[in-house]
Coordinates of C-alpha atoms and ligand atoms in Angstrom, one line a residue:
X1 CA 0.0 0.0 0.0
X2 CA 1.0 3.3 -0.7
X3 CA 1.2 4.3 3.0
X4 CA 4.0 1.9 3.3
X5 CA 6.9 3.9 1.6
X6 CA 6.3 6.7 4.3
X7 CA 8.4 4.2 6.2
X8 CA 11.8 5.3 7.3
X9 CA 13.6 1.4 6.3
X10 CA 12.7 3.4 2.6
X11 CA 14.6 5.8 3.2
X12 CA 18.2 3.7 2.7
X13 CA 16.5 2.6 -1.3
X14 CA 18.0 4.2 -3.7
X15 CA 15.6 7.3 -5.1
X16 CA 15.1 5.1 -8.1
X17 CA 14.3 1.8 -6.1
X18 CA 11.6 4.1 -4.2
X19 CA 10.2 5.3 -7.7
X20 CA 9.5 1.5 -8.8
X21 CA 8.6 0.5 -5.6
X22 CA 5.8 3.2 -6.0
X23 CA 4.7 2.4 -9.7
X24 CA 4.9 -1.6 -8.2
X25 CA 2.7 -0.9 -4.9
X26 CA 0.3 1.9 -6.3
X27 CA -1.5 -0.5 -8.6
X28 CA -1.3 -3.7 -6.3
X29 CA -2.5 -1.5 -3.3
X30 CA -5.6 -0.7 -5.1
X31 CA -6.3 -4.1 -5.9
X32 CA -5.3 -5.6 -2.6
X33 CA -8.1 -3.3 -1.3
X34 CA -10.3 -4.1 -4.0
X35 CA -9.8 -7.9 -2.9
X36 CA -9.9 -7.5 0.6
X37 CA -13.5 -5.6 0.5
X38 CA -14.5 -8.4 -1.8
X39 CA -13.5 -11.0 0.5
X40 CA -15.3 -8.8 3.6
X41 CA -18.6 -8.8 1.6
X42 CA -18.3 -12.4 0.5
X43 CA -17.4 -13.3 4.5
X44 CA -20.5 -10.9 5.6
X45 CA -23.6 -12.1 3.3
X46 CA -22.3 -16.2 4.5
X47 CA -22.6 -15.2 7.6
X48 CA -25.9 -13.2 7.7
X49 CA -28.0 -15.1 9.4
X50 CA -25.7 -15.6 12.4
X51 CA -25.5 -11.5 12.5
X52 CA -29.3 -12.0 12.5
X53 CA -29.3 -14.4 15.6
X54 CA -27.2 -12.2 17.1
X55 CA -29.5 -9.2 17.2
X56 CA -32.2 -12.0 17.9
X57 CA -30.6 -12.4 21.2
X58 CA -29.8 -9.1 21.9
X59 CA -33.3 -7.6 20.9
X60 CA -34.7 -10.2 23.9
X61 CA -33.4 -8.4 26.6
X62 CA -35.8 -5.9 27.5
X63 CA -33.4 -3.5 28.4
X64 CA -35.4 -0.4 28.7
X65 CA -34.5 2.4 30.5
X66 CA -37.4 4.4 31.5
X67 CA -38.5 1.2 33.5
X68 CA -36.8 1.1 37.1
X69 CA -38.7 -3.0 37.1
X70 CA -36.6 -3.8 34.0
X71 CA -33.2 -2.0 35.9
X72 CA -31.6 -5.6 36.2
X73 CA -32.2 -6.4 32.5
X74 CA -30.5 -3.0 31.1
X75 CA -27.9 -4.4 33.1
X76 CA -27.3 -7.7 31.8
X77 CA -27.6 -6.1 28.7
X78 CA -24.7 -3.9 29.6
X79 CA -23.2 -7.0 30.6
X80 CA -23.4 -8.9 27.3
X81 CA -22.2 -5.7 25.6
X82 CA -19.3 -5.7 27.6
X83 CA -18.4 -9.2 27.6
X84 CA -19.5 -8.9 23.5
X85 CA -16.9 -6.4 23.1
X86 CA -13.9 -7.9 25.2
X87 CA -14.3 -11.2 22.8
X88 CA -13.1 -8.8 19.8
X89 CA -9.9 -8.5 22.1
X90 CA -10.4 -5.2 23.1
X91 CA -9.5 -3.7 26.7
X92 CA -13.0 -2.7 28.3
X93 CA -14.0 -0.7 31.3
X94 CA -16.8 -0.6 32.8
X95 CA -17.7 3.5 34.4
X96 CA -19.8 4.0 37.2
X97 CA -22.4 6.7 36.4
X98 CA -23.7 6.9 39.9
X99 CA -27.5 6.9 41.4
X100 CA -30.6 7.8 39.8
X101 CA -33.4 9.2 42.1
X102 CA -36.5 7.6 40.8
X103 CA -40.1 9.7 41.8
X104 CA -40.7 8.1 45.3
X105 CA -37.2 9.2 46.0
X106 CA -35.6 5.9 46.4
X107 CA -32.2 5.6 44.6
X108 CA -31.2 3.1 42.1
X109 CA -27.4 2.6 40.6
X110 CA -27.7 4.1 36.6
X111 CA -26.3 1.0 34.4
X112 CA -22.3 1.7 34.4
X113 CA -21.4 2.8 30.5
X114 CA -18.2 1.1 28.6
X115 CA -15.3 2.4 27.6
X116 CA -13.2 -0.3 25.1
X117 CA -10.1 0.1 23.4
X118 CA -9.1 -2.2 20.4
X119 CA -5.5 -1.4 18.8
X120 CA -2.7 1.7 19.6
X121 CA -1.4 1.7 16.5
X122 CA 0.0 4.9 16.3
X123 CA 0.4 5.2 12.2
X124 CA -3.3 4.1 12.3
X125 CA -6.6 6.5 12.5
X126 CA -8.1 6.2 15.7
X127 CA -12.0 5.9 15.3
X128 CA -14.7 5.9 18.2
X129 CA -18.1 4.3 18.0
X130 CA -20.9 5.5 20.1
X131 CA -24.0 3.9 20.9
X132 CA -26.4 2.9 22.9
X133 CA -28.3 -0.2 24.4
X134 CA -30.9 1.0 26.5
X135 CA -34.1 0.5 24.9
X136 CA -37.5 3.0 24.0
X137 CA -40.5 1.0 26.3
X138 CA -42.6 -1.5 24.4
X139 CA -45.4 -3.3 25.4
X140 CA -47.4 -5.7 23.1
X141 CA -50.9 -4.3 24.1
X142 CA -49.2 -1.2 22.5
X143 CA -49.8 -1.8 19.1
X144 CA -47.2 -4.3 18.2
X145 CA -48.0 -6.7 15.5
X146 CA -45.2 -9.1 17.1
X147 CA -43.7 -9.8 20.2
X148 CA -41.6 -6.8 20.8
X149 CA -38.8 -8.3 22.4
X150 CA -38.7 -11.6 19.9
X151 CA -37.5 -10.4 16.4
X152 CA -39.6 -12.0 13.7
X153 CA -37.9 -11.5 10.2
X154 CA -41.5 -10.6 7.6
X155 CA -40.5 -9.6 4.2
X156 CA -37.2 -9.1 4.6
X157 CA -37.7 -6.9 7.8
X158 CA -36.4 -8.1 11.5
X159 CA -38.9 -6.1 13.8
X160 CA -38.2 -5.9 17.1
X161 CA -37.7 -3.4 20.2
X162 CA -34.0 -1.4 19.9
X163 CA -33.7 -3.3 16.1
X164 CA -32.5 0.2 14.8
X165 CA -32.4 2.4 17.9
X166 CA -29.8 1.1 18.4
X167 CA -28.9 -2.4 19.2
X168 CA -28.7 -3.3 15.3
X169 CA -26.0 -0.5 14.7
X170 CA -24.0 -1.4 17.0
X171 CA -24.0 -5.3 16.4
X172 CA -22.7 -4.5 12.9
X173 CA -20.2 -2.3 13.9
X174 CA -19.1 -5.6 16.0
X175 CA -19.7 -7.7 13.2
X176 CA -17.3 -5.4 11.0
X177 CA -14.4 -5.9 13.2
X178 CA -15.3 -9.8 13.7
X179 CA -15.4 -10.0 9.5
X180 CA -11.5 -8.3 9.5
X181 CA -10.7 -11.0 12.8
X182 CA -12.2 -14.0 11.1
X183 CA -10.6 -13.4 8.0
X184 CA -6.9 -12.7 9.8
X185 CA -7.3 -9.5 8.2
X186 CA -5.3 -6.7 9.8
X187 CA -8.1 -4.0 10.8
X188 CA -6.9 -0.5 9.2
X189 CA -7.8 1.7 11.9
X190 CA -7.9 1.8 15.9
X191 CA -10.9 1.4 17.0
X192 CA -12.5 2.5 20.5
X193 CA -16.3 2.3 22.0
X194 CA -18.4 4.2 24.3
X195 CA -21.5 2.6 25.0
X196 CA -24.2 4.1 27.3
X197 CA -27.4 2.5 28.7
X198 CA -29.6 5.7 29.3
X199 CA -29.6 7.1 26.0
X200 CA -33.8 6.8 26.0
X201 CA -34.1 9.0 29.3
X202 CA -31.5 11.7 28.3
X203 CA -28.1 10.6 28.9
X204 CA -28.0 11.8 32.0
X205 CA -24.4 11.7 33.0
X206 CA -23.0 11.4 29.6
X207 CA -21.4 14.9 29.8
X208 CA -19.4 14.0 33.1
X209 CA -18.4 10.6 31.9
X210 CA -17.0 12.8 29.1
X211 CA -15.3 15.0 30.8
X212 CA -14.2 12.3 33.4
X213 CA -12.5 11.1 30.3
X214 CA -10.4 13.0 28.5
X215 CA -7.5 10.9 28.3
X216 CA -9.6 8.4 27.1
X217 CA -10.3 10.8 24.0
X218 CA -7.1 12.5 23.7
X219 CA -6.3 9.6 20.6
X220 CA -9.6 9.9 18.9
X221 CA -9.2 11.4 15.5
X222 CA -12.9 10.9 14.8
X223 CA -16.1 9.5 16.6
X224 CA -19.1 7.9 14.6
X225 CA -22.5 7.8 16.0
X226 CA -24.6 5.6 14.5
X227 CA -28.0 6.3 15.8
X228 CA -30.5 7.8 13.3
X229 CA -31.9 6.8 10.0
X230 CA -31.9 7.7 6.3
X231 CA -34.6 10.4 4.6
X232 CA -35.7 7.9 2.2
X233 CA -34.9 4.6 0.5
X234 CA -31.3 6.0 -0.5
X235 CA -28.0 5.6 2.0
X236 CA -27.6 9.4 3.7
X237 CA -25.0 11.0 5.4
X238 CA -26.1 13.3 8.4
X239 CA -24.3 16.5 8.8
X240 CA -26.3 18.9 11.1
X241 CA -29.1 18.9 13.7
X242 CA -31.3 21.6 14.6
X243 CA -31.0 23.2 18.2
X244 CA -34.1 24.1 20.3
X245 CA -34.5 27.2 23.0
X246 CA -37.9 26.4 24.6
X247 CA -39.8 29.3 26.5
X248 CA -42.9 29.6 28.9
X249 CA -44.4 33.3 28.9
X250 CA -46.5 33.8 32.1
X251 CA -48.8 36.2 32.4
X252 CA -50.5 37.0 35.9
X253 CA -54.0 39.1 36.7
X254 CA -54.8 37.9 39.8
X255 CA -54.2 35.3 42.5
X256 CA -57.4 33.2 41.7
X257 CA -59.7 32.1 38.9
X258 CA -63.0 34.4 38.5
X259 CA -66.2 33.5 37.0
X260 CA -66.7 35.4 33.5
X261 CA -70.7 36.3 34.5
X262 CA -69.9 38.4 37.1
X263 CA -65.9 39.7 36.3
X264 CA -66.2 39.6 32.8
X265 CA -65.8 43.2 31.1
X266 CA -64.1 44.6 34.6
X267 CA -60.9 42.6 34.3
X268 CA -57.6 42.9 32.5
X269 CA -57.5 39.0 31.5
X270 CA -54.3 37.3 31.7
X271 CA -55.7 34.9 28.8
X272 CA -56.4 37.7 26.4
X273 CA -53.2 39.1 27.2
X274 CA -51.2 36.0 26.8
X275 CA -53.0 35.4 23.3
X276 CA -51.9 38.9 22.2
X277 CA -48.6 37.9 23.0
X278 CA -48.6 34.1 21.4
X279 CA -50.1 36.0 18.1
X280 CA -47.1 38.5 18.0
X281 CA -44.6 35.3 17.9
X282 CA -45.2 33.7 14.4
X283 CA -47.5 34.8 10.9
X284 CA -49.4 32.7 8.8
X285 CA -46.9 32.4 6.1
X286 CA -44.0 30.8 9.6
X287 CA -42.3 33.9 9.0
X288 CA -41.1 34.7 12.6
X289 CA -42.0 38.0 13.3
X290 CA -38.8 38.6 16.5
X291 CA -36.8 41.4 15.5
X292 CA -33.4 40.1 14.5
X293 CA -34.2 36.6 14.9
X294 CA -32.8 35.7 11.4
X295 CA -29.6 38.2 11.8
X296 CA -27.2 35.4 12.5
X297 CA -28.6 32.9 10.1
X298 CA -26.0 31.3 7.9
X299 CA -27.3 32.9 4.4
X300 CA -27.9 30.4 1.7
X301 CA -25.5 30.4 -1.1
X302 CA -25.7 29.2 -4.5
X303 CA -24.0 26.2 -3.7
X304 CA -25.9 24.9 -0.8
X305 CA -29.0 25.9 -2.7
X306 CA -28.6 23.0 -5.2
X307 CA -27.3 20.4 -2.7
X308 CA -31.7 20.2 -2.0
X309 CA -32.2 19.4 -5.8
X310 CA -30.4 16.1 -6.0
X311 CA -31.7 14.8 -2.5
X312 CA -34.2 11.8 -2.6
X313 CA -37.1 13.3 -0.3
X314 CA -40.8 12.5 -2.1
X315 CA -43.1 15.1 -1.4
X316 CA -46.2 12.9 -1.8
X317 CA -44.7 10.4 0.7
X318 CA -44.2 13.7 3.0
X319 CA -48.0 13.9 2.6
X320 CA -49.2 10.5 3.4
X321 CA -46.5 10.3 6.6
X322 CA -48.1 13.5 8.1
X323 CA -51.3 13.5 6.4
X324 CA -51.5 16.7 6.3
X325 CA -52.1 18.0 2.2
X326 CA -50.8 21.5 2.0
X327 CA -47.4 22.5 3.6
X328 CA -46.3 26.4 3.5
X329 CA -43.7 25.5 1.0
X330 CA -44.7 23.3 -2.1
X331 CA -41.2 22.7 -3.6
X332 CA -39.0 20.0 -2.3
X333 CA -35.9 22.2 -1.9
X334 CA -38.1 24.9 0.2
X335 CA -39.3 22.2 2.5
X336 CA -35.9 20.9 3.0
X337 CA -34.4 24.0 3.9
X338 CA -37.2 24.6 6.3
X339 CA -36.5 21.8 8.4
X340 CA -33.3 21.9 8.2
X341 CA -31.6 25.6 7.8
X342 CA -34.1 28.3 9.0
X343 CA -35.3 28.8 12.2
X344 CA -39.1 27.8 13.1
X345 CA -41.3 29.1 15.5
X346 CA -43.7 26.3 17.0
X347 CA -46.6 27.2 19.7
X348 CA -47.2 23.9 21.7
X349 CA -49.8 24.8 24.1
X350 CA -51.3 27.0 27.1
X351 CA -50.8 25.8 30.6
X352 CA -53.6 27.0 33.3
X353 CA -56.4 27.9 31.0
X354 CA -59.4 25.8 30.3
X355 CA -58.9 22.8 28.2
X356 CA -61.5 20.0 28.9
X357 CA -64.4 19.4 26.7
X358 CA -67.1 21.4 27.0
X359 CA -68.1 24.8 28.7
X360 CA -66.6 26.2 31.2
X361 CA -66.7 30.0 32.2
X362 CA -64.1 30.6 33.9
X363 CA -61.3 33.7 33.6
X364 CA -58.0 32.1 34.5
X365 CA -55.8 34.0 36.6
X366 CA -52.5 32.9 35.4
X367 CA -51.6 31.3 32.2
X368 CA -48.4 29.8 30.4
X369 CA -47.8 30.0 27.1
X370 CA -45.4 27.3 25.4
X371 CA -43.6 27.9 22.5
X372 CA -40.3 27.2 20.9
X373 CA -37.7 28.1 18.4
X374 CA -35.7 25.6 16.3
X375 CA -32.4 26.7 16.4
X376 CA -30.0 26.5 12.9
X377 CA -26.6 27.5 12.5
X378 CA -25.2 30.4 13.5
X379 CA -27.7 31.4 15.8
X380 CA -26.6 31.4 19.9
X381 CA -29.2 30.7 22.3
X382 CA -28.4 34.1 24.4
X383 CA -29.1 36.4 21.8
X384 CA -32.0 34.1 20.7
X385 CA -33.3 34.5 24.5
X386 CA -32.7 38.0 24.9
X387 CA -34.9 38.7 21.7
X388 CA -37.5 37.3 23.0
X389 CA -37.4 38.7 26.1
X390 CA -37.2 42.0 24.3
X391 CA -39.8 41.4 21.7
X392 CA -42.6 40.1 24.0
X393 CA -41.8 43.3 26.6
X394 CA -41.9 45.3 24.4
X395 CA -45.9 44.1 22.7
X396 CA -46.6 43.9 26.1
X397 CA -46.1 47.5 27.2
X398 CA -48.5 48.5 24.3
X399 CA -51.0 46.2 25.8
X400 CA -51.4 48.5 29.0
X401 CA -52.0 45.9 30.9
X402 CA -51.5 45.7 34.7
X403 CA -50.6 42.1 34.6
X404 CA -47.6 40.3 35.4
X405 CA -45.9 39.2 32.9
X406 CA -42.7 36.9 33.3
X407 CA -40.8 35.1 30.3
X408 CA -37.9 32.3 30.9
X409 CA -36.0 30.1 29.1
X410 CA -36.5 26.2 29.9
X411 CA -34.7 24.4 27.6
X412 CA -31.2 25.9 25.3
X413 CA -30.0 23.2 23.2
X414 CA -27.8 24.3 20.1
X415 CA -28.0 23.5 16.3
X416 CA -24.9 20.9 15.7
X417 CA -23.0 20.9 12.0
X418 CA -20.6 19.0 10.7
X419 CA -17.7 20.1 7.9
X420 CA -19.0 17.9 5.3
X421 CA -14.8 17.7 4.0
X422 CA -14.1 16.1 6.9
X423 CA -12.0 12.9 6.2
X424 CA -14.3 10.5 7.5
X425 CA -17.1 12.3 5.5
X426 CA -14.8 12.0 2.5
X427 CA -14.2 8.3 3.6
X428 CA -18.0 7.3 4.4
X429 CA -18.7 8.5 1.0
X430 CA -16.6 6.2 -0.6
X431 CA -17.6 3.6 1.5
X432 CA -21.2 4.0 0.8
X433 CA -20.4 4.1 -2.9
X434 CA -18.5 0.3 -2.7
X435 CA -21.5 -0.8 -0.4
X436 CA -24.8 0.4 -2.3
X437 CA -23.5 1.8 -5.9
X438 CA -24.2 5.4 -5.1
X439 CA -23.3 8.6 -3.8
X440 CA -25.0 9.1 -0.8
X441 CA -27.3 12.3 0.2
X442 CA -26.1 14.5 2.3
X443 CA -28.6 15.1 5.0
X444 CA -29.2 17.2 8.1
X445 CA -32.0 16.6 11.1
X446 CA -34.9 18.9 11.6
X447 CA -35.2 17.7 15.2
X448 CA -32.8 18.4 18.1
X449 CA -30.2 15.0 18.9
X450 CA -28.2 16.6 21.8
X451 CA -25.3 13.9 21.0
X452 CA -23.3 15.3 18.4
X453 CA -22.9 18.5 20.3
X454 CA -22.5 17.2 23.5
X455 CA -19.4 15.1 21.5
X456 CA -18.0 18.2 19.4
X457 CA -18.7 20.5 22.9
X458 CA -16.8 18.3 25.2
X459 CA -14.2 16.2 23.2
X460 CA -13.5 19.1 20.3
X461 CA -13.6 16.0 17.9
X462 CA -14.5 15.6 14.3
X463 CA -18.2 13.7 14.5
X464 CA -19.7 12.4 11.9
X465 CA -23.7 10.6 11.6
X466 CA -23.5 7.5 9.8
X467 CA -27.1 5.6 9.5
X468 CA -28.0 2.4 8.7
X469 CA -31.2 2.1 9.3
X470 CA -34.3 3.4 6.7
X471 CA -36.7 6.4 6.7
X472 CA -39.2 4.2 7.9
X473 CA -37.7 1.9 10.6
X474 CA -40.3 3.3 13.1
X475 CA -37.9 4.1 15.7
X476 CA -39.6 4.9 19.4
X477 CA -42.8 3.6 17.8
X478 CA -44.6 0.3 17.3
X479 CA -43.0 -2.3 15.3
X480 CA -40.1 -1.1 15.1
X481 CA -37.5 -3.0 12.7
X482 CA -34.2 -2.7 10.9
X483 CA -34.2 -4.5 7.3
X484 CA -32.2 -7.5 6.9
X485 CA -31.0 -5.7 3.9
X486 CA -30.3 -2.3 6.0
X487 CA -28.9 -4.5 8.9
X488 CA -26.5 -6.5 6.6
X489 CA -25.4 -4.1 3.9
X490 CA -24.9 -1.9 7.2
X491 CA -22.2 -3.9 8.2
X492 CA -20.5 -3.8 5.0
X493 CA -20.8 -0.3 5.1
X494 CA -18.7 -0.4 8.2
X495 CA -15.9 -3.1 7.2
X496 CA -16.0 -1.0 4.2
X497 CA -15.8 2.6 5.9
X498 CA -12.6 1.4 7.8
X499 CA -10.8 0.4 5.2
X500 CA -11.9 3.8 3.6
X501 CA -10.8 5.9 6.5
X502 CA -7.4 4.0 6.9
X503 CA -6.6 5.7 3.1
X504 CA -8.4 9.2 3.7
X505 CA -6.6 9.2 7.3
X506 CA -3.4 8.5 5.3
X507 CA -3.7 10.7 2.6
X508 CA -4.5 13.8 4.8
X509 CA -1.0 12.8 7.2
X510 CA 1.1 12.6 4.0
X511 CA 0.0 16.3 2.9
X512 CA 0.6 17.9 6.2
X513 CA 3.3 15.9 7.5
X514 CA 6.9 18.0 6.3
X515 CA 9.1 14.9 6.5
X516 CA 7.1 13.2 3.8
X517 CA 6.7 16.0 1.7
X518 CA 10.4 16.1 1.4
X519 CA 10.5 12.1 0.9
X520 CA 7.7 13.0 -2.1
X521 CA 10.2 16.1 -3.0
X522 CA 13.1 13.7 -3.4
X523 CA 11.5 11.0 -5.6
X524 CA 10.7 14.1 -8.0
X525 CA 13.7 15.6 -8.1
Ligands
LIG1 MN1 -31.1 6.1 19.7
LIG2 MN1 -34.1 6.4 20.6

């Protein structure tokens, strides 16, 4: 392989014996690699259906972590993980996230997460895999066509509880490495894990573990989380995730609910107040109508514009998924850009006034109104929140009323992006293209998945989303499943990626390394 003449034993050939080498090795590298993916696949599709058992037996531990009853399960499940992962070789620790306070105000030990460590190999990449194996809740009675916690394979699909979110991901990550280890194939990159088992109830104590960790990290050139799904039928990469800043506005009249008969047409209502103020937020066309909200919005440039065109996203699906028939936007690139780039307003509900069914004639004295703002690139949640602030102050004052009004900010979670030239984008590309025959889109989340920042935030990392699983696994919801065909080509995808990686990684230390510059400098001169 090319990589190989950056060795200093090359250094003692002859300038001329390095120039064959090359014209030798070049040629034969690329079709080593060629052969070795071949042999990878070949190894993975034979072995299929004991990658399916596997996930058969992982997808039966009811590991869910929203259930304090189930608490021993997630922890054999952490168990099997562990022990999964040490079989590959790899050194594995097991970190101690403390207690979790359940509602009666008993404790209960969180499941510990894992920390593993396979190959130092200092000329090699270092990659790290995140994941998770605690579980969404899933009862039969729910819905569920099948046994939740039994996959059953129907038409090519394996459905089952934590099938794609996120036991399946994981396996074939496992799997990847196993393929290189059956095959006494020399695995191109480090590789390292960090496993949780309270992903479905936050990740509380992720960001400690984290920074707990550091030396742990201080080797990783790039971390991989495998944990969301394509936008359609075609292999995506995910590059960005919208942030959210959530507020309540509160507005006061009084210290008790009044009957409308009598107070009605004497009282300055908190309710009418409040709707003023909800009204102000958001028109009818979604513009958001907070001064300077869209200041620090990235602008869209030419380029970006017609990355939307060639993304697989079917409108008419869009429809029947939502049912809802008319959208504010009626081209496909709009609607992408919507849900991805800009900034939306949303307007989830009103806490304290009347909601049942029927009449009721009451004037509520205080009221909460819930709303929240999708945050995008470069937008920072203290400027958002001090806009806000400002905006509903100031519609307020020209309401004249005596109320008490009272805004906060409940939730600040910021938009995550990717650079899209990372090398492990560059690699994953390739990857996908040896693994499904094309070029991948290049997607970004609507929704807010605090990981990727957390990651960036805390280990200044290069992080990259890499799904497996389709657009309509049915993650968190009945029947969930992974494909056979997502599961399996998944795995490829990882061998592949690896491999992929190992050259990229390569490549980009051969540019900015001086010494083998010179090397290249000397075998031109
Ligand atoms: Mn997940
Ligand atoms: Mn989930």
């Amino acid at each position: 392989m090319p990589g190989q003449m950056m060795q200093p034993s090359f250094l003692h050939c002859s300038f001329s014996a390095i120039l064959i080498l090359q014209l030798i090795m070049l040629p034969f590298g690329a079709d080593a690699s060629e052969k070795l993916l071949e042999d990878l696949f070949l190894y993975i599709d034979a072995h299929q259906d004991d990658f399916v058992q596997s996930l058969k037996d992982w997808v039966a531990v009811p590991s869910d972590s929203s259930d304090p009853q189930l608490r021993e399960e997630l922890n054999r499940m952490v168990q099997i993980t562990a022990e999964r992962i040490r079989t590959l070789g790899a050194t594995v620790q097991q970190v101690d996230m403390g207690m979790e306070t359940l509602h009666g105000g008993q404790t209960i030990p969180f499941p510990p997460a894992i920390l593993a460590q396979l190959g130092n190999d200092t000329d090699k990449a270092t990659v790290c895999f995140y994941g998770h194996v605690d579980v969404q809740p899933a009862k039969k009675e729910d819905g569920w066509k099948t046994d939740p916690y039994t996959i059953t394979e129907i038409n090519g699909n394996l459905y089952g509880r934590g099938a794609t979110d996120n036991k399946g991901p994981i396996l074939a990550w496992i799997h990847a490495i196993d393929t290189y280890q059956a095959l006494k194939k020399d695995i191109p990159v480090n590789l390292k894990f960090i496993i949780e088992g309270v992903e479905e109830t936050g990740s509380p104590g992720l960001e400690e573990l984290l920074k707990g960790h550091e030396d742990f990290f201080s080797d990783v050139d790039y971390i991989v989380i495998s944990d969301n799904v394509w936008l359609s039928r075609k292999p995506a990469l995910t590059y960005g995730t919208r942030g959210n800043a959530y507020f309540f506005v509160e507005v006061e009249s009084g210290k008790k609910d009044l009957h409308s008969g009598t107070f009605g047409g004497i009282i300055h209502e908190s309710m009418r107040d409040l709707v003023n103020l909800l009204a102000s937020l958001v028109d009818t066309s979604g513009h958001i109508l907070i001064p300077g909200i869209y200041d620090d919005v990235v602008p869209l440039t030419k380029e970006e514009n017609e990355l939307y065109e060639n993304i697989d996203f079917d409108m008419e699906e869009l429809k029947n998924n939502t049912e809802v028939n008319t959208f504010l936007y009626n081209t496909k690139e709009k609607i992408l850009q919507h849900m991805w780039r800009y900034p939306s307003l949303s307007i989830h509900g009103i806490e304290g006034g009347f909601a049942g069914v029927g009449t009721k004639t009451v004037i509520p004295s205080k009221v909460i109104g819930k709303f929240s703002i999708r945050q995008v690139p470069n937008m920072q949640i203290p400027v958002v929140e001090k806009l806000v602030k400002k905006h509903l102050e100031d519609v307020f004052a020209k309401l004249n009323s005596p109320n008490k009004l009272t805004v906060s900010l409940e939730i600040g979670a910021m938009p995550w992006m990717a650079n899209v030239n990372d090398p492990q984008y560059e690699a994953a590309k390739i990857a996908i293209r040896k693994v499904f025959g094309v070029t991948p889109d290049m997607i970004r989340d609507g929704s807010t998945i605090p990981l990727a920042r957390t990651f960036q935030d805390l280990t200044k990392k290069k992080i990259m989303m890499l799904p497996i699983g389709g657009a309509d696994d049915g993650e968190h919801s009945q029947n969930e499943k992974i494909s056979r065909s997502n599961y399996i080509q998944g795995t490829k995808l990882f061998a592949s990626f690896f491999l992929e990686l190992s050259k990229v990684h390569e490549d980009l230390l051969t540019k900015s390394n001086p010494k083998n510059v010179k090397i290249t400098q000397l075998i031109g001169s």
